mmCIF file of C-alpha atoms in Angstrom:
data_model
loop_
_atom_site.group_PDB
_atom_site.id
_atom_site.type_symbol
_atom_site.label_atom_id
_atom_site.label_comp_id
_atom_site.label_asym_id
_atom_site.label_seq_id
_atom_site.Cartn_x
_atom_site.Cartn_y
_atom_site.Cartn_z
ATOM 1 C CA UNK A 1 106.213 108.592 95.177
ATOM 2 C CA UNK A 2 103.571 106.474 93.421
ATOM 3 C CA UNK A 3 106.275 105.579 90.605
ATOM 4 C CA UNK A 4 108.760 105.111 93.338
ATOM 5 C CA UNK A 5 106.536 102.209 94.804
ATOM 6 C CA UNK A 6 106.144 100.621 91.491
ATOM 7 C CA UNK A 7 109.589 100.550 90.778
ATOM 8 C CA UNK A 8 110.902 99.256 94.009
ATOM 9 C CA UNK A 9 108.133 96.663 94.409
ATOM 10 C CA UNK A 10 109.169 95.301 91.004
ATOM 11 C CA UNK A 11 112.611 95.569 91.965
ATOM 12 C CA UNK A 12 112.179 93.560 95.154
ATOM 13 C CA UNK A 13 110.127 90.875 93.230
ATOM 14 C CA UNK A 14 113.250 90.756 90.862
ATOM 15 C CA UNK A 15 115.955 90.640 93.569
ATOM 16 C CA UNK A 16 113.962 87.912 95.502
ATOM 17 C CA UNK A 17 113.696 85.865 92.128
ATOM 18 C CA UNK A 18 117.250 86.278 91.530
ATOM 19 C CA UNK A 19 118.413 85.878 94.996
ATOM 20 C CA UNK A 20 117.115 82.128 94.559
ATOM 21 C CA UNK A 21 119.516 81.621 92.226
ATOM 22 C CA UNK A 22 122.574 83.686 92.997
ATOM 23 C CA UNK A 23 124.120 84.754 96.320
ATOM 24 C CA UNK A 24 121.965 87.566 98.128
ATOM 25 C CA UNK A 25 125.163 89.309 98.991
ATOM 26 C CA UNK A 26 126.492 89.199 95.470
ATOM 27 C CA UNK A 27 123.080 90.433 93.884
ATOM 28 C CA UNK A 28 123.318 93.342 96.615
ATOM 29 C CA UNK A 29 126.547 94.318 95.424
ATOM 30 C CA UNK A 30 126.130 94.150 91.793
ATOM 31 C CA UNK A 31 122.525 96.093 92.115
ATOM 32 C CA UNK A 32 124.328 99.072 93.746
ATOM 33 C CA UNK A 33 127.636 99.027 91.557
ATOM 34 C CA UNK A 34 125.380 98.748 88.300
ATOM 35 C CA UNK A 35 123.037 101.591 89.674
ATOM 36 C CA UNK A 36 126.318 103.897 90.134
ATOM 37 C CA UNK A 37 127.142 103.002 86.617
ATOM 38 C CA UNK A 38 123.542 104.235 85.648
ATOM 39 C CA UNK A 39 123.742 107.445 87.338
ATOM 40 C CA UNK A 40 127.175 108.420 86.005
ATOM 41 C CA UNK A 41 126.051 109.884 82.640
ATOM 42 C CA UNK A 42 123.439 111.931 83.714
ATOM 43 C CA UNK A 43 125.673 113.505 86.439
ATOM 44 C CA UNK A 44 128.859 113.886 84.231
ATOM 45 C CA UNK A 45 127.125 115.334 81.278
ATOM 46 C CA UNK A 46 127.272 118.744 83.374
ATOM 47 C CA UNK A 47 130.932 118.213 84.094
ATOM 48 C CA UNK A 48 132.916 116.702 86.780
ATOM 49 C CA UNK A 49 132.328 119.574 89.279
ATOM 50 C CA UNK A 50 128.556 118.915 89.386
ATOM 51 C CA UNK A 51 129.618 115.352 90.782
ATOM 52 C CA UNK A 52 131.305 116.759 93.850
ATOM 53 C CA UNK A 53 129.059 116.574 96.876
ATOM 54 C CA UNK A 54 128.371 119.388 99.188
ATOM 55 C CA UNK A 55 129.178 116.971 102.120
ATOM 56 C CA UNK A 56 131.522 113.923 101.972
ATOM 57 C CA UNK A 57 131.041 112.934 105.740
ATOM 58 C CA UNK A 58 127.073 113.140 105.273
ATOM 59 C CA UNK A 59 127.032 111.159 102.056
ATOM 60 C CA UNK A 60 129.347 108.382 103.774
ATOM 61 C CA UNK A 61 127.097 108.326 106.716
ATOM 62 C CA UNK A 62 124.202 108.092 104.537
ATOM 63 C CA UNK A 63 125.992 105.291 102.796
ATOM 64 C CA UNK A 64 126.800 103.424 106.013
ATOM 65 C CA UNK A 65 123.356 103.680 107.336
ATOM 66 C CA UNK A 66 122.022 101.994 104.133
ATOM 67 C CA UNK A 67 124.432 99.438 103.868
ATOM 68 C CA UNK A 68 123.978 98.125 107.451
ATOM 69 C CA UNK A 69 120.234 97.996 106.546
ATOM 70 C CA UNK A 70 120.859 96.274 103.385
ATOM 71 C CA UNK A 71 122.968 93.653 104.836
ATOM 72 C CA UNK A 72 120.246 92.590 107.469
ATOM 73 C CA UNK A 73 117.735 93.098 104.651
ATOM 74 C CA UNK A 74 119.594 90.782 102.021
ATOM 75 C CA UNK A 75 120.025 88.351 105.057
ATOM 76 C CA UNK A 76 116.040 88.096 105.389
ATOM 77 C CA UNK A 77 115.647 88.384 101.622
ATOM 78 C CA UNK A 78 115.389 84.300 100.782
ATOM 79 C CA UNK A 79 113.549 83.528 103.893
ATOM 80 C CA UNK A 80 110.377 85.929 103.848
ATOM 81 C CA UNK A 81 107.855 86.363 101.419
ATOM 82 C CA UNK A 82 107.373 89.537 99.079
ATOM 83 C CA UNK A 83 104.205 90.421 100.970
ATOM 84 C CA UNK A 84 106.025 90.197 104.191
ATOM 85 C CA UNK A 85 109.115 92.271 102.638
ATOM 86 C CA UNK A 86 106.503 94.951 101.767
ATOM 87 C CA UNK A 87 104.291 94.885 104.857
ATOM 88 C CA UNK A 88 107.344 95.100 107.298
ATOM 89 C CA UNK A 89 108.607 97.621 105.231
ATOM 90 C CA UNK A 90 105.541 99.995 106.049
ATOM 91 C CA UNK A 91 107.434 100.680 109.391
ATOM 92 C CA UNK A 92 109.752 102.641 107.647
ATOM 93 C CA UNK A 93 107.480 105.727 107.025
ATOM 94 C CA UNK A 94 106.675 105.550 110.863
ATOM 95 C CA UNK A 95 110.253 105.973 111.880
ATOM 96 C CA UNK A 96 110.553 108.545 109.111
ATOM 97 C CA UNK A 97 107.767 110.518 110.870
ATOM 98 C CA UNK A 98 109.718 110.395 114.319
ATOM 99 C CA UNK A 99 113.013 111.550 112.704
ATOM 100 C CA UNK A 100 111.475 114.389 111.067
ATOM 101 C CA UNK A 101 110.605 115.570 114.268
ATOM 102 C CA UNK A 102 113.918 115.085 115.920
ATOM 103 C CA UNK A 103 116.184 115.817 113.287
ATOM 104 C CA UNK A 104 114.473 118.194 110.649
ATOM 105 C CA UNK A 105 111.974 120.089 113.102
ATOM 106 C CA UNK A 106 108.890 119.345 112.000
ATOM 107 C CA UNK A 107 105.932 119.254 114.255
ATOM 108 C CA UNK A 108 104.545 115.917 115.831
ATOM 109 C CA UNK A 109 100.997 116.482 116.368
ATOM 110 C CA UNK A 110 98.797 114.198 118.594
ATOM 111 C CA UNK A 111 97.379 112.804 115.187
ATOM 112 C CA UNK A 112 100.856 111.711 114.095
ATOM 113 C CA UNK A 113 101.500 110.020 117.635
ATOM 114 C CA UNK A 114 98.205 107.882 117.101
ATOM 115 C CA UNK A 115 99.082 107.117 113.632
ATOM 116 C CA UNK A 116 102.575 105.691 114.627
ATOM 117 C CA UNK A 117 101.008 103.771 117.372
ATOM 118 C CA UNK A 118 98.367 102.337 115.318
ATOM 119 C CA UNK A 119 100.810 101.669 112.621
ATOM 120 C CA UNK A 120 103.299 99.619 115.098
ATOM 121 C CA UNK A 121 100.446 97.585 115.831
ATOM 122 C CA UNK A 122 99.749 96.756 112.211
ATOM 123 C CA UNK A 123 103.532 95.863 112.217
ATOM 124 C CA UNK A 124 102.947 93.302 115.427
ATOM 125 C CA UNK A 125 99.836 92.069 113.387
ATOM 126 C CA UNK A 126 102.306 91.057 110.567
ATOM 127 C CA UNK A 127 105.107 89.645 112.962
ATOM 128 C CA UNK A 128 102.449 87.520 114.938
ATOM 129 C CA UNK A 129 104.689 87.016 117.905
ATOM 130 C CA UNK A 130 102.147 85.117 119.857
ATOM 131 C CA UNK A 131 102.270 82.025 117.378
ATOM 132 C CA UNK A 132 104.378 80.162 119.632
ATOM 133 C CA UNK A 133 102.715 81.460 123.090
ATOM 134 C CA UNK A 134 106.112 83.616 123.291
ATOM 135 C CA UNK A 135 108.386 85.416 120.707
ATOM 136 C CA UNK A 136 109.224 82.022 119.206
ATOM 137 C CA UNK A 137 106.414 82.754 116.463
ATOM 138 C CA UNK A 138 108.910 85.539 115.204
ATOM 139 C CA UNK A 139 111.135 84.442 112.387
ATOM 140 C CA UNK A 140 114.584 85.505 112.007
ATOM 141 C CA UNK A 141 113.793 86.831 108.497
ATOM 142 C CA UNK A 142 111.125 89.116 110.101
ATOM 143 C CA UNK A 143 113.500 90.213 112.781
ATOM 144 C CA UNK A 144 116.165 91.331 110.467
ATOM 145 C CA UNK A 145 113.628 93.334 108.342
ATOM 146 C CA UNK A 146 112.385 95.139 111.560
ATOM 147 C CA UNK A 147 116.021 95.774 112.341
ATOM 148 C CA UNK A 148 116.817 97.665 108.903
ATOM 149 C CA UNK A 149 113.886 99.618 109.222
ATOM 150 C CA UNK A 150 115.144 102.735 111.421
ATOM 151 C CA UNK A 151 118.465 102.230 109.430
ATOM 152 C CA UNK A 152 116.712 102.912 105.918
ATOM 153 C CA UNK A 153 114.747 105.701 107.610
ATOM 154 C CA UNK A 154 117.870 107.394 108.862
ATOM 155 C CA UNK A 155 119.190 107.113 105.110
ATOM 156 C CA UNK A 156 116.072 108.730 103.835
ATOM 157 C CA UNK A 157 116.180 111.711 106.396
ATOM 158 C CA UNK A 158 119.547 112.355 105.391
ATOM 159 C CA UNK A 159 118.297 112.224 101.659
ATOM 160 C CA UNK A 160 115.982 114.857 102.524
ATOM 161 C CA UNK A 161 118.454 117.069 104.007
ATOM 162 C CA UNK A 162 120.821 116.549 101.158
ATOM 163 C CA UNK A 163 117.891 117.665 98.654
ATOM 164 C CA UNK A 164 118.164 121.252 100.130
ATOM 165 C CA UNK A 165 122.025 121.280 98.734
ATOM 166 C CA UNK A 166 122.372 118.821 95.956
ATOM 167 C CA UNK A 167 120.328 117.890 92.997
ATOM 168 C CA UNK A 168 118.514 114.269 93.101
ATOM 169 C CA UNK A 169 121.187 112.482 90.430
ATOM 170 C CA UNK A 170 123.948 113.436 92.578
ATOM 171 C CA UNK A 171 122.753 112.330 95.830
ATOM 172 C CA UNK A 172 121.593 108.912 94.191
ATOM 173 C CA UNK A 173 125.069 108.646 92.514
ATOM 174 C CA UNK A 174 126.953 109.055 95.991
ATOM 175 C CA UNK A 175 124.581 106.793 97.695
ATOM 176 C CA UNK A 176 125.116 103.746 95.271
ATOM 177 C CA UNK A 177 128.754 104.671 95.191
ATOM 178 C CA UNK A 178 129.395 104.347 98.821
ATOM 179 C CA UNK A 179 126.885 101.584 99.456
ATOM 180 C CA UNK A 180 128.797 99.661 96.617
ATOM 181 C CA UNK A 181 131.988 100.223 98.208
ATOM 182 C CA UNK A 182 130.930 99.325 101.780
ATOM 183 C CA UNK A 183 129.047 96.141 100.272
ATOM 184 C CA UNK A 184 132.103 94.665 98.596
ATOM 185 C CA UNK A 185 133.732 92.853 101.239
ATOM 186 C CA UNK A 186 130.392 90.907 101.583
ATOM 187 C CA UNK A 187 130.033 90.224 97.850
ATOM 188 C CA UNK A 188 133.952 88.993 97.524
ATOM 189 C CA UNK A 189 133.415 86.264 100.539
ATOM 190 C CA UNK A 190 130.451 84.683 98.860
ATOM 191 C CA UNK A 191 131.258 85.702 95.038
ATOM 192 C CA UNK A 192 129.643 83.356 92.235
ATOM 193 C CA UNK A 193 129.863 84.302 88.660
ATOM 194 C CA UNK A 194 126.415 85.183 87.412
ATOM 195 C CA UNK A 195 125.292 83.547 83.925
ATOM 196 C CA UNK A 196 124.211 85.758 80.884
ATOM 197 C CA UNK A 197 120.507 85.300 82.045
ATOM 198 C CA UNK A 198 121.306 86.716 85.567
ATOM 199 C CA UNK A 199 123.356 89.487 84.243
ATOM 200 C CA UNK A 200 120.583 90.739 82.190
ATOM 201 C CA UNK A 201 118.272 90.614 85.488
ATOM 202 C CA UNK A 202 120.901 92.529 87.540
ATOM 203 C CA UNK A 203 121.210 95.107 84.769
ATOM 204 C CA UNK A 204 117.495 95.592 85.105
ATOM 205 C CA UNK A 205 117.700 95.854 88.927
ATOM 206 C CA UNK A 206 120.521 98.531 88.738
ATOM 207 C CA UNK A 207 118.025 100.450 86.406
ATOM 208 C CA UNK A 208 115.129 99.974 88.590
ATOM 209 C CA UNK A 209 116.912 100.696 91.717
ATOM 210 C CA UNK A 210 118.656 103.977 90.377
ATOM 211 C CA UNK A 211 115.248 105.130 88.785
ATOM 212 C CA UNK A 212 113.433 104.495 92.277
ATOM 213 C CA UNK A 213 115.972 106.305 94.329
ATOM 214 C CA UNK A 214 115.600 109.039 91.756
ATOM 215 C CA UNK A 215 112.002 109.444 92.067
ATOM 216 C CA UNK A 216 112.256 109.339 95.820
ATOM 217 C CA UNK A 217 114.748 112.283 96.004
ATOM 218 C CA UNK A 218 112.695 114.388 93.571
ATOM 219 C CA UNK A 219 109.559 113.781 95.690
ATOM 220 C CA UNK A 220 111.536 114.873 98.863
ATOM 221 C CA UNK A 221 112.725 118.281 96.577
ATOM 222 C CA UNK A 222 108.967 118.967 96.086
ATOM 223 C CA UNK A 223 107.488 118.450 99.228
ATOM 224 C CA UNK A 224 107.952 117.625 103.004
ATOM 225 C CA UNK A 225 109.265 114.100 103.650
ATOM 226 C CA UNK A 226 106.234 113.184 105.968
ATOM 227 C CA UNK A 227 103.743 114.500 102.987
ATOM 228 C CA UNK A 228 105.450 111.801 100.638
ATOM 229 C CA UNK A 229 104.770 108.712 103.051
ATOM 230 C CA UNK A 230 101.221 107.727 102.529
ATOM 231 C CA UNK A 231 101.487 106.837 98.895
ATOM 232 C CA UNK A 232 104.276 104.203 99.963
ATOM 233 C CA UNK A 233 101.320 102.025 101.261
ATOM 234 C CA UNK A 234 99.887 101.186 97.825
ATOM 235 C CA UNK A 235 103.128 99.003 97.666
ATOM 236 C CA UNK A 236 100.984 96.299 99.427
ATOM 237 C CA UNK A 237 98.732 96.093 96.452
ATOM 238 C CA UNK A 238 101.754 95.874 94.157
ATOM 239 C CA UNK A 239 103.748 93.504 96.107
ATOM 240 C CA UNK A 240 100.627 91.049 96.443
ATOM 241 C CA UNK A 241 99.970 90.908 92.648
ATOM 242 C CA UNK A 242 103.729 90.654 91.878
ATOM 243 C CA UNK A 243 104.078 87.807 94.617
ATOM 244 C CA UNK A 244 100.850 86.106 93.019
ATOM 245 C CA UNK A 245 102.144 86.283 89.622
ATOM 246 C CA UNK A 246 105.919 85.613 89.989
ATOM 247 C CA UNK A 247 105.969 83.094 93.014
ATOM 248 C CA UNK A 248 102.434 81.924 93.107
ATOM 249 C CA UNK A 249 102.371 83.121 96.653
ATOM 250 C CA UNK A 250 99.024 84.444 98.168
ATOM 251 C CA UNK A 251 99.394 86.777 101.209
ATOM 252 C CA UNK A 252 98.654 85.259 104.569
ATOM 253 C CA UNK A 253 95.749 86.558 106.216
ATOM 254 C CA UNK A 254 97.439 88.223 109.087
ATOM 255 C CA UNK A 255 99.951 90.086 106.563
ATOM 256 C CA UNK A 256 97.019 91.566 104.719
ATOM 257 C CA UNK A 257 95.337 92.559 108.003
ATOM 258 C CA UNK A 258 98.472 94.124 109.412
ATOM 259 C CA UNK A 259 99.279 95.713 106.093
ATOM 260 C CA UNK A 260 95.718 97.179 106.080
ATOM 261 C CA UNK A 261 95.969 98.520 109.567
ATOM 262 C CA UNK A 262 99.116 100.281 108.823
ATOM 263 C CA UNK A 263 97.837 101.827 105.511
ATOM 264 C CA UNK A 264 94.504 103.068 107.158
ATOM 265 C CA UNK A 265 96.367 104.791 110.108
ATOM 266 C CA UNK A 266 98.723 106.513 107.527
ATOM 267 C CA UNK A 267 95.946 107.520 105.100
ATOM 268 C CA UNK A 268 94.115 108.894 108.086
ATOM 269 C CA UNK A 269 96.725 110.940 109.055
ATOM 270 C CA UNK A 270 97.619 112.120 105.781
ATOM 271 C CA UNK A 271 93.882 113.171 105.420
ATOM 272 C CA UNK A 272 93.944 115.084 108.799
ATOM 273 C CA UNK A 273 97.103 116.873 107.910
ATOM 274 C CA UNK A 274 96.037 117.972 104.445
ATOM 275 C CA UNK A 275 92.885 119.517 106.269
ATOM 276 C CA UNK A 276 95.200 121.287 108.681
ATOM 277 C CA UNK A 277 93.567 119.718 111.601
#
């Protein structure tokens, strides 16, 4: 999961940069289409039968959840900072913990509930709804990101279930295939031709995205999904460094404070559970 965090944070930084030059919907579609092409060789080298999923229905549902989440995420991408993108993404593990109880039968201790509530408080610090005296302080981009979080969580919970039945590369291939198919109408409506330099960045996005999802699924193979989430919060460090290097963006104070609250609550929970308390 440490490798996943580095890969996805770098991917998000590049996607944000490319989306300033090319339509975000086109970027999103090509990122998943190219990712599917990247995953074809490792899957097909074992034969065509290897690529057959154990459940077409579940693969489709996962693709649908991920696509709707991406529609919201890419709509927010041009109008939020990289630090906001990462900090609000910290709410995804909180939804995953809840989903692990509801759908995967994991136990939800009092410590987990406390971490969820404190983590949600951290998200509120990032969002800052009090800025306008009401909820006018919440930007549309932030609301879109918050809406995408439970959808991505559902996608990852389905991926965890699929790791019990399929190899990681097959899961990643079908995810990318369904997302690229479902995302196609959005890309066609807004289509513009990438220039050669943009194509290079997009190919890199396809590689980073496929590698990130592969590492995620390998982690899900090796451990409970809730046990893999604490490392994700190091993403704030990578995002802050990349945001400063690529965009000259210094994270806002409330973004750092909120992200730190979420980080501390999650690490506290991970430490308690590692001790079995």
